[in-house]
Amino acid sequence: MKCWLTVLLVSMLSGAWPLLAAETCVIESVARDTRSLGPWIDQDNWLAAENLRIGLQSPGHFMPLLRIDATTAGAVLRPASRLLELDRIRARDPLDQQQRDVAFLLATRLYADGVVVLRDGRVASERYWNGLAARDQRLLLGGTRPLLSLLGAIAVAQGKLAPDRAISRYIPALSGQSGLRKLSVRRLLEGEGRFEWSPEELGDWLAAAGWRSGAGAGGVRSWLSVPGRWDRDFTSAATSGEAGPEGELLLWAIAESYRMPLAQVFCQEILRKLRPEHGALWLTDARGSELSTGLALSLRDFARLGQLLIEARSNSRRSRIPSWFIETLTASAGLRTAKTAALAGLRNGSELRYGFVHLGGAQNRIAIIGPYGNSLYVDFDRRLVIAVYAAYPREHTAAMRATLEQVWDALGAAAQPAGKR
């Protein structure tokens, strides 16, 4: 009798789990806001250099989106006992080798709009420029891609994805695409599965997703499913973390493996663990499918993501993030996971791993370096997180990376107790 009751109870709880998971997240579909932001900003130039600030902070004016709210109580970040004064911390300006303060480098060299520094989970410094506010969600664009690899690693750890299986095994709509049989889940997670695309094909992909004007009514998944779309070779060129159609495959496979929309997976596995102060946004195509470069977070919640990684490493038993993933990101040598281009501007040994940047030099430091200077720095040993939102006028340059590195070094040294600097 006791055994029968146990089986019944387990069955009831198993059946209730999807409902309980759904109750932790509220996801609302939001149509594109058709009100014009100005006569000179349109679907084809909203991410041009001169429009970056308004474009990155107002993506809902150009694309539909999902608003994601975790129903878990948000936690307000508390101030650290010792605050960092950005105007008093000196760093070397990589452009002319002069000593300048960190606030100058952020505002003038990086075109920063905001910075949050966490030390042991407390705010050591926070500043905003150019109209960005703490509550504003900022579009991460290519900075979303490492988080898809993180979600994929969680799915692998839960047995939902098998690393060595072809990605097409998890996407029924693409089961007939013979070109995808050579692309494994592992290769896609690590960033090795980059195909050769012409500029015209990449333009069509962007239009199908809705990033620019064009024939996008069928949506990005319709574009991915065109017969013969994947009958092509892998690129031989090294990559620097650029976004591409392959990211859409990873997103789609993760959603299929969980049998729920990607936004729900993200909220369930990551967002609600952050105990965020603000909701997240995820841009979609015209059909409502989430896009692989479409996540937007507030700067404080972006910083929380770095703190989540620190906590996952220090207490792996309580984290959904697999310990092997964190250790692969931080391992000092011998674990190159993809053929990547030299990351000019950063120290030797810096390389891409699962979309994150493993940083050369001092051990146990990683970063997300998205386009235009939007970045997240994590120093596991110092328990230090530096989140920056910026509007640098080019997606990726050596000067941008070098300036970020100088800012990280200066703030890292300043955050140390006096006896350890």
mmCIF file of C-alpha atoms in Angstrom, residues 25-33 35 57 59-61 63-70 135-137 263-264 266-267 271 278-284 288 290 294-296:
data_model
loop_
_atom_site.group_PDB
_atom_site.id
_atom_site.type_symbol
_atom_site.label_atom_id
_atom_site.label_comp_id
_atom_site.label_asym_id
_atom_site.label_seq_id
_atom_site.Cartn_x
_atom_site.Cartn_y
_atom_site.Cartn_z
ATOM 1 C CA CYS A 25 7.595 33.014 -15.512
ATOM 2 C CA VAL A 26 5.147 35.322 -17.241
ATOM 3 C CA ILE A 27 5.776 35.813 -20.954
ATOM 4 C CA GLU A 28 3.855 38.390 -22.968
ATOM 5 C CA SER A 29 3.956 38.849 -26.725
ATOM 6 C CA VAL A 30 4.328 42.518 -27.680
ATOM 7 C CA ALA A 31 3.681 43.759 -31.217
ATOM 8 C CA ARG A 32 6.080 46.171 -32.843
ATOM 9 C CA ASP A 33 5.486 49.751 -31.737
ATOM 10 C CA ARG A 35 5.143 55.034 -33.618
ATOM 11 C CA GLN A 57 17.427 50.905 -26.135
ATOM 12 C CA PRO A 59 14.236 47.701 -30.210
ATOM 13 C CA GLY A 60 10.469 47.338 -29.804
ATOM 14 C CA HIS A 61 9.986 50.192 -32.255
ATOM 15 C CA MET A 63 10.694 44.442 -34.171
ATOM 16 C CA PRO A 64 8.107 42.450 -32.209
ATOM 17 C CA LEU A 65 9.274 40.995 -28.924
ATOM 18 C CA LEU A 66 8.486 38.880 -25.907
ATOM 19 C CA ARG A 67 8.443 40.472 -22.459
ATOM 20 C CA ILE A 68 9.719 37.967 -19.879
ATOM 21 C CA ASP A 69 9.057 38.427 -16.179
ATOM 22 C CA ALA A 70 10.227 36.012 -13.505
ATOM 23 C CA ARG A 135 15.565 50.152 -15.464
ATOM 24 C CA ASP A 136 16.295 50.187 -19.236
ATOM 25 C CA GLN A 137 16.740 46.886 -21.062
ATOM 26 C CA ALA A 263 11.997 32.399 -23.786
ATOM 27 C CA GLN A 264 10.430 29.978 -21.298
ATOM 28 C CA PHE A 266 15.714 31.042 -20.550
ATOM 29 C CA CYS A 267 13.411 32.246 -17.790
ATOM 30 C CA LEU A 271 16.485 34.533 -15.473
ATOM 31 C CA HIS A 278 13.593 44.062 -14.123
ATOM 32 C CA GLY A 279 12.101 41.855 -16.793
ATOM 33 C CA ALA A 280 13.921 40.748 -19.922
ATOM 34 C CA LEU A 281 12.984 41.260 -23.567
ATOM 35 C CA TRP A 282 13.566 38.821 -26.409
ATOM 36 C CA LEU A 283 13.082 39.970 -29.997
ATOM 37 C CA THR A 284 11.204 37.712 -32.399
ATOM 38 C CA GLY A 288 6.916 34.988 -33.050
ATOM 39 C CA GLU A 290 12.840 34.088 -30.791
ATOM 40 C CA GLY A 294 17.601 39.135 -29.602
ATOM 41 C CA LEU A 295 18.021 39.242 -25.798
ATOM 42 C CA ALA A 296 17.776 42.549 -23.917
#
